[in-house]
Coordinates of C-alpha atoms in Angstrom, one line a residue:
Chain A
M1486 CA 53.4 35.9 2.2
S1487 CA 55.7 38.2 4.2
E1488 CA 55.4 42.0 4.2
D1489 CA 57.9 42.3 1.5
G1490 CA 56.0 39.9 -0.7
L1491 CA 58.3 36.9 -0.3
P1492 CA 56.8 33.5 0.5
V1493 CA 57.0 32.6 4.2
P1494 CA 58.5 29.2 4.8
T1495 CA 56.1 26.6 6.1
V1496 CA 56.9 24.9 9.3
V1497 CA 57.4 21.6 7.6
E1498 CA 60.0 23.1 5.4
G1499 CA 62.2 23.0 8.5
F1500 CA 61.9 19.2 8.6
A1501 CA 64.8 17.2 7.1
N1502 CA 64.2 14.0 5.1
I1503 CA 65.6 11.0 7.0
G1504 CA 64.6 8.4 4.4
D1505 CA 61.5 6.1 3.8
D1506 CA 59.0 9.0 3.7
A1507 CA 60.2 10.2 7.1
W1508 CA 61.0 13.7 8.1
R1509 CA 62.5 15.1 11.3
V1510 CA 63.1 18.3 13.1
G1511 CA 64.7 19.1 16.5
P1512 CA 65.0 18.8 19.3
T1513 CA 65.0 22.6 19.5
D1514 CA 63.3 25.4 21.4
G1515 CA 62.0 23.4 24.4
M1516 CA 61.5 20.1 22.6
R1517 CA 62.8 17.2 24.6
V1518 CA 62.9 14.8 21.6
P1519 CA 62.7 15.2 17.8
A1520 CA 59.4 15.5 15.9
V1521 CA 59.2 12.9 13.2
L1522 CA 56.6 13.0 10.4
F1523 CA 55.8 10.2 8.1
A1524 CA 54.6 11.6 4.8
S1525 CA 55.1 11.3 1.0
P1526 CA 56.2 14.5 -0.7
A1527 CA 52.6 15.1 -1.8
L1528 CA 51.2 14.6 1.7
L1529 CA 54.0 16.7 3.3
E1530 CA 52.8 19.7 1.2
K1531 CA 49.4 19.3 2.9
V1532 CA 50.6 19.3 6.5
E1533 CA 49.3 22.5 8.0
D1534 CA 51.7 24.8 10.0
D1535 CA 49.4 24.3 12.9
A1536 CA 49.7 20.5 12.8
A1537 CA 53.5 20.7 12.6
R1538 CA 53.7 23.2 15.5
Q1539 CA 51.4 21.0 17.6
L1540 CA 53.7 18.0 16.9
M1541 CA 56.7 20.1 18.1
N1542 CA 54.7 21.1 21.2
V1543 CA 54.0 17.4 21.9
A1544 CA 57.8 16.8 21.7
S1545 CA 58.2 19.1 24.8
L1546 CA 56.0 17.0 27.1
P1547 CA 57.7 15.8 30.3
G1548 CA 59.1 12.3 30.0
I1549 CA 58.5 11.9 26.3
V1550 CA 60.9 9.4 24.7
A1551 CA 62.2 8.7 21.2
A1552 CA 60.1 11.2 19.3
A1553 CA 56.7 12.8 18.8
F1554 CA 55.5 10.9 15.7
A1555 CA 53.0 12.1 13.1
M1556 CA 51.3 9.5 10.9
P1557 CA 50.8 10.1 7.2
D1558 CA 47.2 11.3 7.8
V1559 CA 48.2 13.9 10.4
H1560 CA 46.2 17.1 10.6
S1561 CA 45.7 19.8 13.2
G1562 CA 43.7 19.0 16.3
Y1563 CA 43.3 20.5 19.8
G1564 CA 46.7 20.5 21.5
F1565 CA 47.9 17.2 20.0
P1566 CA 47.5 16.9 16.3
I1567 CA 45.3 14.2 15.1
G1568 CA 47.4 11.3 13.8
C1569 CA 50.0 11.5 16.5
V1570 CA 51.9 9.0 18.7
A1571 CA 53.7 10.1 21.8
A1572 CA 55.2 7.8 24.5
T1573 CA 56.3 8.9 27.9
D1574 CA 58.5 7.0 30.4
V1575 CA 56.4 6.3 33.5
A1576 CA 59.3 5.8 35.8
A1577 CA 60.9 9.1 34.7
G1578 CA 57.8 11.2 35.6
G1579 CA 56.4 10.9 32.1
V1580 CA 52.9 12.3 31.7
I1581 CA 49.5 11.3 30.5
S1582 CA 47.4 13.8 28.7
P1583 CA 43.7 13.5 27.9
G1584 CA 44.4 15.7 24.8
G1585 CA 46.8 13.0 23.6
V1586 CA 43.9 10.5 23.5
G1587 CA 41.2 12.8 22.2
F1588 CA 37.6 13.6 23.2
D1589 CA 36.2 10.5 21.6
I1590 CA 38.0 7.9 23.8
S1591 CA 38.5 4.6 22.0
C1592 CA 36.9 5.9 18.8
G1593 CA 37.7 3.0 16.6
V1594 CA 36.8 0.8 13.7
R1595 CA 35.3 -2.6 13.4
L1596 CA 35.2 -4.7 10.2
I1597 CA 32.5 -7.3 9.9
E1598 CA 32.7 -10.0 7.3
T1599 CA 29.8 -11.7 5.5
P1600 CA 29.6 -14.8 3.4
L1601 CA 28.1 -12.8 0.5
T1602 CA 29.7 -11.5 -2.7
R1603 CA 28.8 -8.2 -4.3
D1604 CA 26.7 -10.0 -6.9
D1605 CA 24.8 -11.7 -4.1
L1606 CA 24.0 -8.4 -2.4
V1607 CA 23.4 -5.8 -5.2
P1608 CA 19.8 -6.9 -5.9
R1609 CA 19.0 -6.5 -2.2
L1610 CA 21.2 -3.5 -1.4
D1611 CA 18.4 -1.0 -1.1
T1612 CA 16.4 -3.3 1.1
L1613 CA 19.5 -3.8 3.3
M1614 CA 20.2 -0.1 3.5
D1615 CA 16.6 0.5 4.5
A1616 CA 16.9 -2.1 7.2
L1617 CA 20.1 -0.6 8.5
D1618 CA 18.5 2.8 8.4
V1619 CA 15.8 1.6 10.8
T1620 CA 17.9 -0.6 13.1
V1621 CA 21.1 1.5 13.5
P1622 CA 20.4 4.6 15.8
R1623 CA 22.3 7.7 14.9
G1624 CA 22.1 11.4 15.4
L1625 CA 20.3 13.2 18.2
G1626 CA 17.5 11.6 20.2
R1627 CA 17.3 8.4 18.2
G1628 CA 18.0 6.0 21.1
A1629 CA 20.3 3.0 21.1
V1630 CA 20.3 -0.7 20.3
W1631 CA 20.9 -1.7 24.0
H1632 CA 18.4 -0.2 26.4
L1633 CA 20.2 -0.3 29.7
D1634 CA 18.0 -1.0 32.6
G1635 CA 19.9 1.3 35.0
R1636 CA 23.1 2.5 36.3
R1637 CA 24.4 -0.9 37.5
T1638 CA 24.2 -2.3 33.9
L1639 CA 26.1 0.8 32.7
E1640 CA 28.7 0.1 35.4
S1641 CA 29.2 -3.4 34.1
V1642 CA 29.6 -1.9 30.6
L1643 CA 32.3 0.4 31.9
R1644 CA 34.1 -2.4 33.7
E1645 CA 33.7 -5.2 31.0
G1646 CA 33.2 -3.5 27.7
A1647 CA 32.4 -5.8 24.8
V1648 CA 32.3 -8.8 27.2
A1649 CA 29.3 -7.2 29.0
A1650 CA 27.6 -6.7 25.6
V1651 CA 28.1 -10.4 24.6
R1652 CA 26.8 -11.5 28.0
A1653 CA 23.7 -9.4 27.4
G1654 CA 23.1 -11.2 24.1
F1655 CA 24.8 -9.0 21.7
G1656 CA 27.1 -11.3 19.7
D1657 CA 29.2 -14.2 21.0
D1658 CA 32.6 -15.1 22.4
E1659 CA 34.1 -15.6 18.9
D1660 CA 33.6 -11.8 18.4
L1661 CA 35.8 -11.1 21.4
R1662 CA 38.7 -13.1 20.1
R1663 CA 39.0 -10.6 17.2
C1664 CA 38.9 -7.5 19.3
E1665 CA 41.9 -5.5 20.4
D1666 CA 42.4 -6.4 24.1
S1667 CA 39.7 -9.0 23.6
G1668 CA 37.2 -6.2 23.9
V1669 CA 37.9 -5.0 27.4
L1670 CA 40.5 -3.1 29.4
S1671 CA 40.8 -4.5 32.9
C1672 CA 42.1 -1.3 34.4
A1673 CA 38.8 0.7 34.3
E1674 CA 38.0 2.7 37.4
I1675 CA 34.4 3.7 37.5
A1676 CA 34.8 5.8 40.6
E1677 CA 36.7 8.3 38.4
V1678 CA 33.7 8.6 36.0
S1679 CA 31.6 11.7 36.8
E1680 CA 27.8 11.7 37.3
R1681 CA 27.5 13.7 34.1
A1682 CA 29.4 11.1 32.2
F1683 CA 27.1 8.4 33.5
E1684 CA 24.0 10.4 32.6
R1685 CA 25.3 11.0 29.0
G1686 CA 26.2 7.3 28.6
L1687 CA 23.0 5.7 29.8
G1688 CA 21.1 6.0 26.6
Q1689 CA 23.7 5.6 23.9
V1690 CA 25.1 2.1 24.0
G1691 CA 24.6 0.9 20.4
S1692 CA 24.4 4.2 18.6
L1693 CA 26.5 5.6 15.8
G1694 CA 26.6 9.3 16.6
S1695 CA 27.2 11.9 13.8
G1696 CA 30.1 13.9 12.5
N1697 CA 32.7 11.6 10.8
H1698 CA 31.1 8.4 12.3
F1699 CA 29.5 6.0 9.8
L1700 CA 28.5 2.5 8.9
E1701 CA 29.5 1.4 5.4
V1702 CA 28.5 -1.7 3.5
Q1703 CA 31.7 -2.4 1.4
V1704 CA 33.1 -4.8 -1.1
V1705 CA 36.6 -6.2 -1.2
E1706 CA 37.9 -4.7 -4.4
Q1707 CA 41.5 -5.7 -4.3
V1708 CA 43.6 -8.2 -2.3
F1709 CA 47.3 -7.5 -2.0
D1710 CA 48.3 -10.5 0.0
E1711 CA 46.0 -13.6 -0.5
R1712 CA 47.4 -15.6 2.3
T1713 CA 47.1 -13.0 5.0
A1714 CA 43.7 -11.9 3.6
A1715 CA 42.5 -15.5 4.0
A1716 CA 43.8 -15.6 7.5
F1717 CA 41.9 -12.4 8.2
G1718 CA 38.7 -14.0 6.7
L1719 CA 38.7 -11.8 3.6
F1720 CA 38.3 -12.7 -0.1
S1721 CA 37.8 -10.8 -3.4
S1722 CA 34.3 -9.4 -4.0
Q1723 CA 33.3 -10.2 -0.4
V1724 CA 30.7 -8.0 1.2
C1725 CA 31.8 -6.5 4.5
V1726 CA 30.5 -3.9 6.9
M1727 CA 32.7 -1.3 8.5
I1728 CA 31.6 0.6 11.6
H1729 CA 33.4 3.8 12.8
C1730 CA 32.3 5.2 16.1
G1731 CA 33.5 5.5 19.7
S1732 CA 32.4 6.2 23.3
R1733 CA 29.8 8.9 22.5
G1734 CA 28.8 11.5 25.0
L1735 CA 30.3 9.5 27.9
G1736 CA 33.8 9.6 26.5
H1737 CA 33.6 13.3 25.6
Q1738 CA 32.5 14.1 29.2
I1739 CA 35.3 12.1 30.7
C1740 CA 37.8 14.0 28.5
S1741 CA 36.3 17.3 29.4
D1742 CA 36.2 16.5 33.1
H1743 CA 39.8 15.4 33.3
V1744 CA 41.3 18.1 31.1
R1745 CA 39.7 20.6 33.5
T1746 CA 41.1 18.7 36.5
M1747 CA 44.6 18.6 35.0
I1748 CA 44.6 22.3 34.0
G1749 CA 44.1 23.0 37.7
A1750 CA 46.6 20.4 38.9
M1751 CA 49.6 20.9 36.6
A1752 CA 51.2 23.6 38.7
R1753 CA 51.5 21.1 41.6
Y1754 CA 53.7 18.9 39.4
G1755 CA 55.7 21.8 38.1
I1756 CA 54.3 21.4 34.6
S1757 CA 53.4 24.1 32.2
V1758 CA 52.2 23.6 28.6
P1759 CA 51.9 26.0 25.6
D1760 CA 48.3 25.0 25.0
R1761 CA 45.7 24.2 27.8
Q1762 CA 44.4 21.3 25.7
L1763 CA 47.9 19.7 26.3
A1764 CA 47.1 19.6 30.1
C1765 CA 48.7 16.6 31.7
A1766 CA 49.9 15.0 34.9
P1767 CA 52.5 12.3 35.6
V1768 CA 51.1 8.9 34.8
D1769 CA 52.1 7.8 38.3
S1770 CA 50.2 10.5 40.2
P1771 CA 46.7 10.6 41.6
D1772 CA 45.4 12.8 38.7
G1773 CA 47.2 10.6 36.1
R1774 CA 45.9 7.4 37.6
A1775 CA 42.4 8.9 37.8
Y1776 CA 42.3 9.8 34.2
F1777 CA 43.8 6.5 33.1
G1778 CA 41.1 4.6 35.0
A1779 CA 38.3 6.8 33.6
M1780 CA 39.8 6.6 30.1
A1781 CA 39.8 2.8 30.3
A1782 CA 36.1 2.9 31.4
A1783 CA 35.3 5.0 28.3
A1784 CA 37.3 2.6 26.1
N1785 CA 35.2 -0.3 27.4
Y1786 CA 32.1 1.7 26.6
G1787 CA 33.3 2.3 23.0
R1788 CA 34.0 -1.4 22.6
A1789 CA 30.5 -2.3 23.9
N1790 CA 29.0 0.3 21.6
R1791 CA 30.5 -1.3 18.5
Q1792 CA 29.5 -4.8 19.8
A1793 CA 25.9 -3.8 20.2
L1794 CA 25.9 -2.2 16.8
T1795 CA 27.2 -5.4 15.3
E1796 CA 24.1 -7.1 16.5
A1797 CA 22.0 -4.5 14.8
V1798 CA 23.9 -5.2 11.6
R1799 CA 23.3 -9.0 12.0
R1800 CA 19.6 -8.4 12.4
S1801 CA 19.5 -6.2 9.3
F1802 CA 21.2 -8.8 7.2
R1803 CA 18.9 -11.5 8.5
R1804 CA 15.8 -9.4 7.6
A1805 CA 17.0 -8.1 4.2
V1806 CA 19.2 -10.8 2.9
G1807 CA 18.4 -14.0 4.8
T1808 CA 21.7 -14.5 6.6
D1809 CA 23.2 -13.4 9.9
R1810 CA 26.4 -15.5 9.6
L1811 CA 28.5 -12.4 10.0
T1812 CA 31.9 -12.7 11.7
L1813 CA 34.4 -10.2 12.9
C1814 CA 37.6 -9.5 11.1
Y1815 CA 38.8 -7.2 13.8
D1816 CA 38.0 -4.2 16.1
V1817 CA 40.6 -1.5 16.7
S1818 CA 40.8 1.7 18.7
H1819 CA 42.5 4.8 17.3
N1820 CA 42.2 7.2 20.3
L1821 CA 43.7 5.6 23.4
A1822 CA 46.7 5.7 25.8
K1823 CA 48.1 2.3 26.8
L1824 CA 50.8 1.2 29.2
E1825 CA 53.3 -0.9 27.1
H1826 CA 56.8 -2.2 27.5
H1827 CA 59.2 -1.0 24.7
E1828 CA 62.9 -0.9 24.4
V1829 CA 64.3 2.7 24.4
D1830 CA 68.0 3.3 24.0
G1831 CA 68.6 -0.4 24.7
V1832 CA 66.6 -0.4 28.0
R1833 CA 63.2 -2.0 28.4
R1834 CA 60.9 0.6 29.8
L1835 CA 57.2 1.0 30.8
L1836 CA 55.8 3.6 28.6
C1837 CA 52.5 5.4 28.4
V1838 CA 51.9 5.3 24.6
H1839 CA 49.3 7.9 23.4
R1840 CA 47.8 7.2 20.1
K1841 CA 45.5 10.0 19.0
G1842 CA 44.1 9.3 15.5
A1843 CA 46.6 6.5 15.3
T1844 CA 46.2 2.7 15.5
L1845 CA 48.1 0.0 17.3
A1846 CA 49.6 -2.3 14.7
L1847 CA 51.0 -5.3 16.5
P1848 CA 53.7 -7.1 14.5
P1849 CA 53.7 -10.8 13.5
G1850 CA 54.5 -13.1 16.4
H1851 CA 53.0 -10.8 19.1
P1852 CA 51.5 -12.8 21.9
D1853 CA 48.5 -10.6 22.2
L1854 CA 47.2 -11.7 18.8
P1855 CA 44.9 -14.6 18.4
E1856 CA 46.7 -17.7 17.2
E1857 CA 45.3 -17.7 13.6
L1858 CA 46.6 -14.1 13.1
R1859 CA 49.9 -14.4 14.9
G1860 CA 51.8 -15.3 11.8
H1861 CA 50.5 -12.4 9.9
G1862 CA 50.4 -9.3 12.1
Q1863 CA 47.4 -7.4 13.5
P1864 CA 44.7 -6.3 11.2
V1865 CA 44.7 -2.5 11.0
L1866 CA 41.5 -1.0 9.7
I1867 CA 41.7 2.3 7.8
P1868 CA 38.4 4.0 6.8
G1869 CA 38.7 6.3 3.8
S1870 CA 36.6 9.3 3.3
M1871 CA 33.0 8.8 2.4
G1872 CA 32.7 7.4 -1.1
S1873 CA 36.4 6.6 -1.3
A1874 CA 38.3 3.4 -0.5
S1875 CA 39.0 1.9 2.9
Y1876 CA 41.8 -0.5 3.7
V1877 CA 42.8 -3.4 5.8
L1878 CA 46.5 -3.3 6.7
A1879 CA 48.6 -5.6 8.8
G1880 CA 51.2 -4.8 11.4
V1881 CA 54.8 -5.4 10.4
D1882 CA 58.1 -6.4 12.1
P1883 CA 59.8 -4.4 13.5
G1884 CA 57.3 -1.6 12.9
R1885 CA 57.9 2.0 13.9
A1886 CA 56.5 4.6 16.3
F1887 CA 55.9 1.9 19.0
S1888 CA 54.0 -0.3 16.5
S1889 CA 51.6 2.3 15.3
A1890 CA 50.0 3.1 12.0
C1891 CA 47.6 5.7 10.6
H1892 CA 43.8 5.7 11.3
G1893 CA 42.2 7.1 8.2
A1894 CA 42.6 9.6 5.4
G1895 CA 43.1 12.7 7.5
R1896 CA 41.2 15.9 7.0
A1897 CA 42.6 18.3 4.4
M1898 CA 39.9 21.0 5.0
S1899 CA 37.9 22.2 8.0
R1900 CA 34.2 21.4 8.3
H1901 CA 33.2 24.9 7.6
A1902 CA 35.4 25.1 4.5
A1903 CA 33.9 21.8 3.3
A1904 CA 30.4 22.9 3.9
R1905 CA 31.1 26.0 1.8
A1906 CA 32.7 24.1 -1.0
V1907 CA 30.2 21.3 -1.3
R1908 CA 26.4 21.1 -1.3
G1909 CA 25.1 18.1 0.6
D1910 CA 22.3 17.3 -1.8
T1911 CA 24.7 17.5 -4.8
L1912 CA 27.1 15.2 -3.0
R1913 CA 24.2 12.8 -2.3
R1914 CA 23.3 12.6 -5.9
E1915 CA 27.0 12.2 -7.0
L1916 CA 27.3 9.2 -4.6
E1917 CA 24.1 7.7 -5.9
D1918 CA 25.2 8.2 -9.5
A1919 CA 28.4 6.2 -8.5
H1920 CA 26.0 3.5 -7.3
I1921 CA 26.7 4.2 -3.6
A1922 CA 23.4 4.0 -1.6
V1923 CA 23.3 6.9 1.0
R1924 CA 21.2 7.2 4.2
A1925 CA 22.2 10.4 5.9
S1926 CA 20.5 12.5 8.6
S1927 CA 21.6 15.9 7.3
D1928 CA 22.9 17.3 4.0
R1929 CA 25.3 19.6 5.9
G1930 CA 26.7 16.6 7.8
L1931 CA 27.2 14.9 4.5
A1932 CA 28.9 18.0 2.9
E1933 CA 31.4 18.2 5.8
E1934 CA 32.4 14.7 5.1
A1935 CA 32.9 15.1 1.4
P1936 CA 35.8 13.3 -0.2
L1937 CA 37.5 16.6 -1.0
A1938 CA 37.7 17.4 2.7
Y1939 CA 40.1 14.5 3.1
K1940 CA 43.6 13.5 2.0
D1941 CA 44.1 10.8 -0.6
V1942 CA 43.7 7.6 1.4
D1943 CA 45.6 5.6 -1.3
D1944 CA 48.6 7.9 -0.7
V1945 CA 48.3 7.7 3.1
V1946 CA 48.2 3.9 3.1
A1947 CA 51.0 3.6 0.5
T1948 CA 53.1 5.9 2.6
C1949 CA 52.4 3.7 5.7
E1950 CA 53.8 0.8 3.7
R1951 CA 56.9 2.6 2.4
A1952 CA 57.6 4.0 5.8
G1953 CA 57.5 0.5 7.4
L1954 CA 54.4 1.2 9.6
A1955 CA 52.1 -1.4 8.2
R1956 CA 51.5 -3.2 4.9
R1957 CA 48.5 -3.4 2.6
I1958 CA 46.3 -6.5 2.7
A1959 CA 43.0 -5.5 1.0
R1960 CA 41.3 -2.5 -0.5
L1961 CA 37.5 -2.1 0.0
R1962 CA 35.1 0.3 -1.6
P1963 CA 31.6 1.4 -0.4
L1964 CA 28.3 0.1 -1.7
G1965 CA 26.2 1.9 0.9
V1966 CA 26.8 4.6 3.5
L1967 CA 24.9 5.2 6.7
K1968 CA 25.6 8.5 8.5
G1969 CA 24.2 10.5 11.4
Chain B
M876 CA 27.2 35.0 25.9
D877 CA 23.6 34.5 24.7
E878 CA 24.7 35.1 21.1
A879 CA 27.6 32.7 21.4
L880 CA 25.3 30.0 22.7
Q881 CA 22.8 30.7 19.9
A882 CA 25.5 30.3 17.4
L883 CA 26.4 27.0 18.8
V884 CA 22.9 25.7 18.4
E885 CA 22.5 27.2 14.9
E886 CA 25.5 25.0 13.8
F887 CA 23.4 21.9 14.1
A888 CA 19.7 22.7 14.6
E889 CA 17.0 25.0 13.3
A890 CA 14.2 25.7 15.7
Q891 CA 13.8 29.5 16.3
E892 CA 10.2 29.7 15.2
E893 CA 9.0 26.9 17.5
P894 CA 7.0 27.8 20.6
T895 CA 8.9 26.6 23.7
S896 CA 7.4 24.8 26.7
R897 CA 10.3 24.3 29.1
L898 CA 13.1 26.1 30.8
L899 CA 16.4 24.7 31.9
P900 CA 18.9 26.5 34.1
L901 CA 22.3 27.6 33.1
A902 CA 25.1 29.0 35.4
A903 CA 28.8 29.6 35.1
T904 CA 30.9 30.0 38.2
E905 CA 34.2 30.7 36.6
G906 CA 33.9 34.4 36.2
A907 CA 32.5 36.0 33.1
G908 CA 35.4 35.3 30.6
Q909 CA 36.4 32.5 28.4
D910 CA 36.2 29.8 31.1
A911 CA 32.7 30.8 31.8
L912 CA 31.9 30.5 28.1
V913 CA 33.3 26.9 28.2
Q914 CA 31.2 26.1 31.2
L915 CA 28.0 27.4 29.5
F916 CA 28.8 25.6 26.2
E917 CA 29.3 22.3 28.1
Q918 CA 26.0 22.7 30.0
V919 CA 24.2 23.2 26.7
I920 CA 25.9 20.1 25.2
Y921 CA 25.1 18.0 28.3
A922 CA 21.5 19.0 28.2
V923 CA 21.2 18.3 24.5
D924 CA 22.7 14.9 25.0
V925 CA 20.9 13.8 28.1
F926 CA 17.5 15.3 27.6
S927 CA 17.3 15.3 23.7
I928 CA 16.3 18.9 23.6
I929 CA 17.2 21.8 21.4
P930 CA 17.7 25.3 23.1
V931 CA 15.7 28.0 21.3
R932 CA 16.5 31.1 23.3
F933 CA 18.9 32.0 26.1
H934 CA 18.5 34.5 28.9
L935 CA 21.7 35.2 30.8
A936 CA 22.8 37.9 33.2
D937 CA 25.8 38.7 35.3
T938 CA 25.5 37.6 38.9
E939 CA 26.6 39.5 42.0
D940 CA 29.5 37.1 42.6
G941 CA 31.0 37.8 39.2
G942 CA 29.5 34.7 37.4
V943 CA 26.8 34.4 34.8
A944 CA 23.5 32.7 35.2
G945 CA 20.0 32.3 33.7
D946 CA 18.1 29.8 31.7
M947 CA 17.3 28.6 28.2
E948 CA 14.0 27.9 26.6
V949 CA 14.1 24.4 25.0
I950 CA 12.0 22.1 22.8
P951 CA 12.2 18.4 22.2
A952 CA 14.8 17.5 19.6
S953 CA 12.1 15.7 17.6
R954 CA 10.5 19.1 16.8
A955 CA 13.7 20.7 15.4
E956 CA 15.4 20.2 12.1
I957 CA 18.9 18.8 12.6
V958 CA 21.1 20.4 10.0
G959 CA 24.6 19.4 11.1
P960 CA 26.6 17.2 13.4
V961 CA 25.7 17.3 17.1
P962 CA 28.2 19.0 19.4
K963 CA 29.9 16.7 21.9
G964 CA 32.7 18.7 23.6
V965 CA 34.4 22.0 24.0
S966 CA 38.1 22.5 23.4
Y967 CA 40.4 25.0 25.2
H968 CA 42.6 25.1 22.1
D969 CA 42.6 28.6 20.5
L970 CA 39.8 29.6 22.9
S971 CA 39.3 33.4 22.9
L972 CA 36.7 35.9 24.1
I973 CA 37.7 39.4 23.2
H974 CA 36.1 42.8 23.8
D975 CA 37.3 45.0 21.0
D976 CA 36.1 48.4 20.1
G977 CA 32.7 48.0 21.6
T978 CA 32.2 44.5 20.0
W979 CA 32.5 41.1 21.6
R980 CA 34.1 38.3 19.6
C981 CA 34.7 34.7 20.6
H982 CA 36.4 31.7 19.0
V983 CA 35.5 28.3 20.3
L984 CA 36.3 24.9 18.8
I985 CA 33.6 22.4 19.3
D986 CA 34.1 18.7 18.9
V987 CA 31.4 16.7 17.1

């Protein structure tokens, strides 16, 4: 409220509707391009002023093209909002920003498919959850699935990602076919990874972490497109496992190291930013290249992490249910910057596309997709909040925001607010009353991830579809939740 | 600074009554303001991650060259009760350290 008692307009009220659940403002006040927000009217009301301002700040970055895009699950972050896509023109001095990727580099989602139906699993669900509880390390000091024998092995993880994990016996080559980038970015530069990052990474390959990271046993509740679902390996009532985690302490350290470096370096490039967490350098500069190489190393770590955890899931299923014939639907990252060619104003350009809390959604026909998926578009994996639905989407043609889609439900409430509103033990009971088995390390961690802390994932995903970002293929709901 | 670091730990672990058996050093070279706070927070987060320890008490003092240094008493993480998500990184966004009317106040966003 203003001093005279009148309601103060929210920042998003300054955005104009441009159709298909898309809203736009600018460019004004230092913005180089417009800010475009994808949201239903209900989601638009939940966009915080901070998130909208952060999006407009992103639109002021040197070399940014087209627009600063916010996905339907956008919420305020550090510098960049979470749920943001921003592409910069490399040849035009466009920048790369660690804040535009996020602390948890290559945080992502993997969906594992089983041959089981819900009816097959339910009698053995508690046994399975107990097995997962033991075999999936999470939280502080609980170790990791892959005990690296030293720095050289970690170096191979940073160079080769999920490929290194498969070579070490965690899974097989078929898994790699269903990973974004086949599980590895070839541009990793381990010389740009600090000693601290190495130390933090040594003991965490094959660990879940805590916070909003989880492993869920899920069932396919609804199929929207039978043909594409079949191509993805999905069927109604199928039991699946969704893993959400990233590059752990190593990725965080790399982000911290390079944000600090760029804060000090920006003046050399004549760059100033309204928020230090937006610190950046030209992609084509020593500092830009250094971060990009380190980021790729962290991305490889995140892919290896999820690959090692997949093996723990296979072991648990073998022990509890008698099968380890688990296959991979797909593995996506939702915190990454990639060099991609896109047409902007009729000209093909090399862009640095930042996706922070946003997922690549390659359209049908894209050559980077494995052959059996090429006719359908890339699987896009959307975890809902704990206890709510998750989704599998598919990339569409032509797509928008440089072929990007949302990454989850998006927080609607801070962790502190959620912990004040919800008791973890009460939530645990509510989930169990809803027949969702829970294995969580702390009640507070559970409370902070309560469904009421997140936006409506059904609305987020429906908005993605209406806005032409991706289309719904299947809806899954949880049977069991494992959290750090 | 000690109280700020204590608050960081209390967000995710309870261990104040535990007897400690180890000291780890802490030092901030970037003055004694908000950037020093970030340095100290990052050192605590690094130590928690790498050594699986929980700090119980902090002992910091200003140094002659304008920095802050000292140490922290720690225990193995297995002896503490983990009550929240473990901190992983420190953001510069909305960072503040203010001395106002005889009271210090800080605002730090921690990524988990």
